[in-house]
mmCIF file of C-alpha atoms in Angstrom:
data_model
loop_
_atom_site.group_PDB
_atom_site.id
_atom_site.type_symbol
_atom_site.label_atom_id
_atom_site.label_comp_id
_atom_site.label_asym_id
_atom_site.label_seq_id
_atom_site.Cartn_x
_atom_site.Cartn_y
_atom_site.Cartn_z
ATOM 1 C CA MET A 8 8.996 11.295 13.896
ATOM 2 C CA SER A 9 6.212 9.369 12.303
ATOM 3 C CA LYS A 10 7.536 9.169 8.804
ATOM 4 C CA GLY A 11 8.290 5.432 9.211
ATOM 5 C CA ILE A 12 4.727 4.799 10.249
ATOM 6 C CA TYR A 13 3.478 6.966 7.113
ATOM 7 C CA THR A 14 5.963 5.038 4.781
ATOM 8 C CA ILE A 15 4.368 1.436 6.270
ATOM 9 C CA VAL A 16 0.861 2.984 5.845
ATOM 10 C CA ILE A 17 1.871 4.172 2.007
ATOM 11 C CA THR A 18 3.462 0.664 1.325
ATOM 12 C CA GLY A 19 0.566 -1.265 2.625
ATOM 13 C CA ALA A 20 -1.808 0.812 0.610
ATOM 14 C CA THR A 21 0.348 0.215 -2.480
ATOM 15 C CA LYS A 22 0.367 -3.377 -2.180
ATOM 16 C CA GLY A 23 -3.565 -3.282 -1.366
ATOM 17 C CA LEU A 24 -4.036 -1.610 -4.748
ATOM 18 C CA GLY A 25 -1.632 -3.822 -6.739
ATOM 19 C CA ARG A 26 -3.443 -6.918 -5.536
ATOM 20 C CA ALA A 27 -6.840 -5.296 -6.317
ATOM 21 C CA LEU A 28 -5.784 -4.553 -9.989
ATOM 22 C CA THR A 29 -4.331 -7.897 -10.115
ATOM 23 C CA GLU A 30 -7.505 -9.403 -9.262
ATOM 24 C CA GLN A 31 -9.707 -7.320 -11.243
ATOM 25 C CA TYR A 32 -7.589 -7.958 -14.425
#
């Protein structure tokens, strides 16, 4: 039932990591 929540959390984490990597490099 909470698969949608996990998807949103994972998507947000992925975007956060992508921004962090972009800022570092």
